[in-house]
PDB file of C-alpha atoms in Angstrom:
ATOM      1  CA  MET B 246     -44.880   1.717 -16.294  1.00 50.00           C
ATOM      2  CA  ALA B 247     -43.606   0.080 -12.920  1.00 48.00           C
ATOM      3  CA  VAL B 248     -41.619  -2.548 -15.194  1.00 43.00           C
ATOM      4  CA  TYR B 249     -39.939   0.486 -17.048  1.00 40.00           C
ATOM      5  CA  HIS B 250     -39.347   2.627 -13.369  1.00 41.00           C
ATOM      6  CA  ALA B 251     -37.651  -0.679 -12.675  1.00 40.00           C
ATOM      7  CA  ALA B 252     -35.713  -0.878 -15.556  1.00 39.00           C
ATOM      8  CA  VAL B 253     -34.095   2.420 -15.390  1.00 35.00           C
ATOM      9  CA  ALA B 254     -33.345   1.581 -11.800  1.00 37.00           C
ATOM     10  CA  THR B 255     -31.598  -1.447 -12.618  1.00 35.00           C
ATOM     11  CA  LEU B 256     -29.581   0.361 -15.389  1.00 36.00           C
ATOM     12  CA  LEU B 257     -28.911   3.097 -12.867  1.00 37.00           C
ATOM     13  CA  LEU B 258     -28.106   1.329 -10.196  1.00 41.00           C
ATOM     14  CA  GLY B 259     -25.607  -1.200 -12.255  1.00 42.00           C
ATOM     15  CA  ALA B 260     -23.950   1.670 -14.171  1.00 40.00           C
ATOM     16  CA  ALA B 261     -23.003   3.069 -10.308  1.00 42.00           C
ATOM     17  CA  ALA B 262     -22.001  -0.084  -9.602  1.00 43.00           C
ATOM     18  CA  ILE B 263     -19.360  -0.476 -12.826  1.00 48.00           C
ATOM     19  CA  ALA B 264     -18.215   3.355 -12.024  1.00 48.00           C
ATOM     20  CA  ALA B 265     -17.703   2.553  -8.002  1.00 50.00           C
ATOM     21  CA  PRO B 266     -13.722   2.940  -6.574  1.00 60.00           C
ATOM     22  CA  SER B 267     -12.301  -0.236  -5.718  1.00 72.00           C
ATOM     23  CA  GLN B 268     -12.147  -1.054  -2.054  1.00 90.00           C
ATOM     24  CA  ALA B 269      -8.390   0.346  -1.279  1.00 91.00           C
ATOM     25  CA  GLU B 270      -6.139  -2.514  -0.089  1.00 96.00           C
ATOM     26  CA  THR B 271      -3.622  -3.391   2.614  1.00 98.00           C
ATOM     27  CA  ILE B 272      -0.311  -4.573   1.585  1.00 98.00           C
ATOM     28  CA  LYS B 273       1.959  -6.400   3.939  1.00 99.00           C
ATOM     29  CA  VAL B 274       5.649  -6.173   3.735  1.00 99.00           C
ATOM     30  CA  THR B 275       8.130  -8.342   6.022  1.00 99.00           C
ATOM     31  CA  ILE B 276      11.055  -7.627   7.755  1.00 99.00           C
ATOM     32  CA  ASP B 277      13.133 -10.557   8.516  1.00 98.00           C
ATOM     33  CA  ARG B 278      16.679 -11.588   8.524  1.00 98.00           C
ATOM     34  CA  LEU B 279      17.649  -7.419   7.589  1.00 98.00           C
ATOM     35  CA  ALA B 280      15.335  -8.026   4.659  1.00 99.00           C
ATOM     36  CA  TYR B 281      11.995  -6.774   3.132  1.00 99.00           C
ATOM     37  CA  ALA B 282      10.105  -9.685   1.741  1.00 99.00           C
ATOM     38  CA  PRO B 283       8.854  -8.762  -0.823  1.00 99.00           C
ATOM     39  CA  ALA B 284      11.662  -6.105  -2.259  1.00 98.00           C
ATOM     40  CA  GLU B 285       9.350  -5.074  -4.060  1.00 98.00           C
ATOM     41  CA  ILE B 286       5.505  -4.416  -4.235  1.00 98.00           C
ATOM     42  CA  GLU B 287       3.062  -2.476  -6.993  1.00 98.00           C
ATOM     43  CA  ALA B 288       0.300  -1.030  -5.404  1.00 98.00           C
ATOM     44  CA  LYS B 289      -2.562   1.907  -5.967  1.00 98.00           C
ATOM     45  CA  VAL B 290      -3.015   5.181  -4.693  1.00 97.00           C
ATOM     46  CA  GLY B 291      -5.093   4.865  -1.867  1.00 97.00           C
ATOM     47  CA  ASP B 292      -3.507   1.511  -1.091  1.00 98.00           C
ATOM     48  CA  GLU B 293      -2.225   0.801   2.373  1.00 98.00           C
ATOM     49  CA  ILE B 294       1.460  -0.563   2.975  1.00 98.00           C
ATOM     50  CA  GLU B 295       1.993  -2.083   5.887  1.00 98.00           C
ATOM     51  CA  TRP B 296       5.666  -3.177   7.338  1.00 99.00           C
ATOM     52  CA  ILE B 297       6.176  -5.919   9.541  1.00 99.00           C
ATOM     53  CA  ASN B 298       9.119  -6.163  11.971  1.00 99.00           C
ATOM     54  CA  LYS B 299      10.165  -9.557  12.929  1.00 99.00           C
ATOM     55  CA  ASP B 300      13.697  -8.743  13.582  1.00 99.00           C
ATOM     56  CA  SER B 301      14.291  -7.725  17.287  1.00 98.00           C
ATOM     57  CA  LEU B 302      16.529  -4.604  16.245  1.00 98.00           C
ATOM     58  CA  ILE B 303      14.436  -0.837  14.907  1.00 99.00           C
ATOM     59  CA  HIS B 304      14.071  -0.162  11.328  1.00 99.00           C
ATOM     60  CA  THR B 305      12.021   2.119   8.870  1.00 98.00           C
ATOM     61  CA  ALA B 306      11.095   2.260   5.584  1.00 98.00           C
ATOM     62  CA  THR B 307      12.667   5.960   4.352  1.00 98.00           C
ATOM     63  CA  VAL B 308      12.111   6.643   0.852  1.00 95.00           C
ATOM     64  CA  LYS B 309      14.733   8.898  -0.031  1.00 89.00           C
ATOM     65  CA  GLY B 310      13.840  13.389   0.314  1.00 87.00           C
ATOM     66  CA  GLY B 311       9.606  11.461   1.168  1.00 89.00           C
ATOM     67  CA  ALA B 312       8.115   9.660   4.229  1.00 92.00           C
ATOM     68  CA  GLN B 313       9.706   7.735   6.479  1.00 96.00           C
ATOM     69  CA  VAL B 314       8.198   4.658   8.980  1.00 98.00           C
ATOM     70  CA  LEU B 315       9.758   4.117  12.179  1.00 98.00           C
ATOM     71  CA  LEU B 316       9.508   0.055  12.756  1.00 98.00           C
ATOM     72  CA  PRO B 317      10.948  -0.291  15.795  1.00 98.00           C
ATOM     73  CA  ALA B 318      11.227  -4.113  17.480  1.00 98.00           C
ATOM     74  CA  LYS B 319       9.131  -6.922  16.624  1.00 98.00           C
ATOM     75  CA  LYS B 320       6.291  -3.459  15.545  1.00 99.00           C
ATOM     76  CA  SER B 321       4.651  -2.892  12.475  1.00 98.00           C
ATOM     77  CA  GLY B 322       4.095   1.031  11.306  1.00 98.00           C
ATOM     78  CA  ARG B 323       2.116   1.660   8.368  1.00 98.00           C
ATOM     79  CA  LEU B 324       1.810   4.199   5.315  1.00 97.00           C
ATOM     80  CA  ARG B 325      -1.276   5.183   2.922  1.00 97.00           C
ATOM     81  CA  LEU B 326      -0.170   5.279  -0.715  1.00 96.00           C
ATOM     82  CA  GLN B 327      -0.455   8.928  -1.893  1.00 95.00           C
ATOM     83  CA  GLU B 328       0.944   9.755  -5.041  1.00 95.00           C
ATOM     84  CA  PRO B 329       1.383   7.277  -8.135  1.00 97.00           C
ATOM     85  CA  GLY B 330       5.675   6.626  -9.111  1.00 97.00           C
ATOM     86  CA  SER B 331       8.047   4.375  -9.066  1.00 97.00           C
ATOM     87  CA  PHE B 332       9.376   4.858  -4.980  1.00 96.00           C
ATOM     88  CA  ASP B 333      12.785   3.208  -3.493  1.00 98.00           C
ATOM     89  CA  TYR B 334      13.398   2.302  -0.019  1.00 98.00           C
ATOM     90  CA  ILE B 335      16.155   1.354   2.653  1.00 98.00           C
ATOM     91  CA  CYS B 336      16.648   1.112   5.788  1.00 98.00           C
ATOM     92  CA  ARG B 337      17.943   4.019   7.313  1.00 97.00           C
ATOM     93  CA  TYR B 338      20.047   2.030  10.169  1.00 98.00           C
ATOM     94  CA  HIS B 339      20.720  -0.866   7.588  1.00 98.00           C
ATOM     95  CA  PRO B 340      21.085   0.973   4.003  1.00 97.00           C
ATOM     96  CA  ASN B 341      21.767  -2.845   2.730  1.00 98.00           C
ATOM     97  CA  MET B 342      17.656  -3.213   2.891  1.00 99.00           C
ATOM     98  CA  LYS B 343      15.762  -1.913   0.052  1.00 98.00           C
ATOM     99  CA  GLY B 344      13.192  -2.482  -1.540  1.00 98.00           C
ATOM    100  CA  ARG B 345      11.035  -1.029  -4.122  1.00 98.00           C
ATOM    101  CA  ILE B 346       6.995   0.486  -4.590  1.00 97.00           C
ATOM    102  CA  THR B 347       5.390   0.865  -7.757  1.00 98.00           C
ATOM    103  CA  VAL B 348       2.243   2.943  -7.550  1.00 97.00           C
ATOM    104  CA  ARG B 349      -0.494   3.221 -10.249  1.00 97.00           C
ATOM    105  CA  PRO B 350      -3.065   5.890 -10.743  1.00 95.00           C
TER     106      PRO B 350
END
């Protein structure tokens, strides 16, 4: 009987491990010399993007009609992704700076 319970527990715990959601990741984007690097990233819902501004200028990561992250000089900012889709973003102060985030469910 103990062997049976151990086998059932192993099956249940194994199934729980398979069904457990994957850990959210932090994806880093560096801003240097008026450019996002990498300019295009892929992520999943729940992941967080961290923009690291190495420039001596203020920047933003701004989605038209959506989120905006203010990035002071030599500082960083974060955004947690909450919905799937593809999102183009720019720096509000330097619109030649462009990036794209593709978010999977």
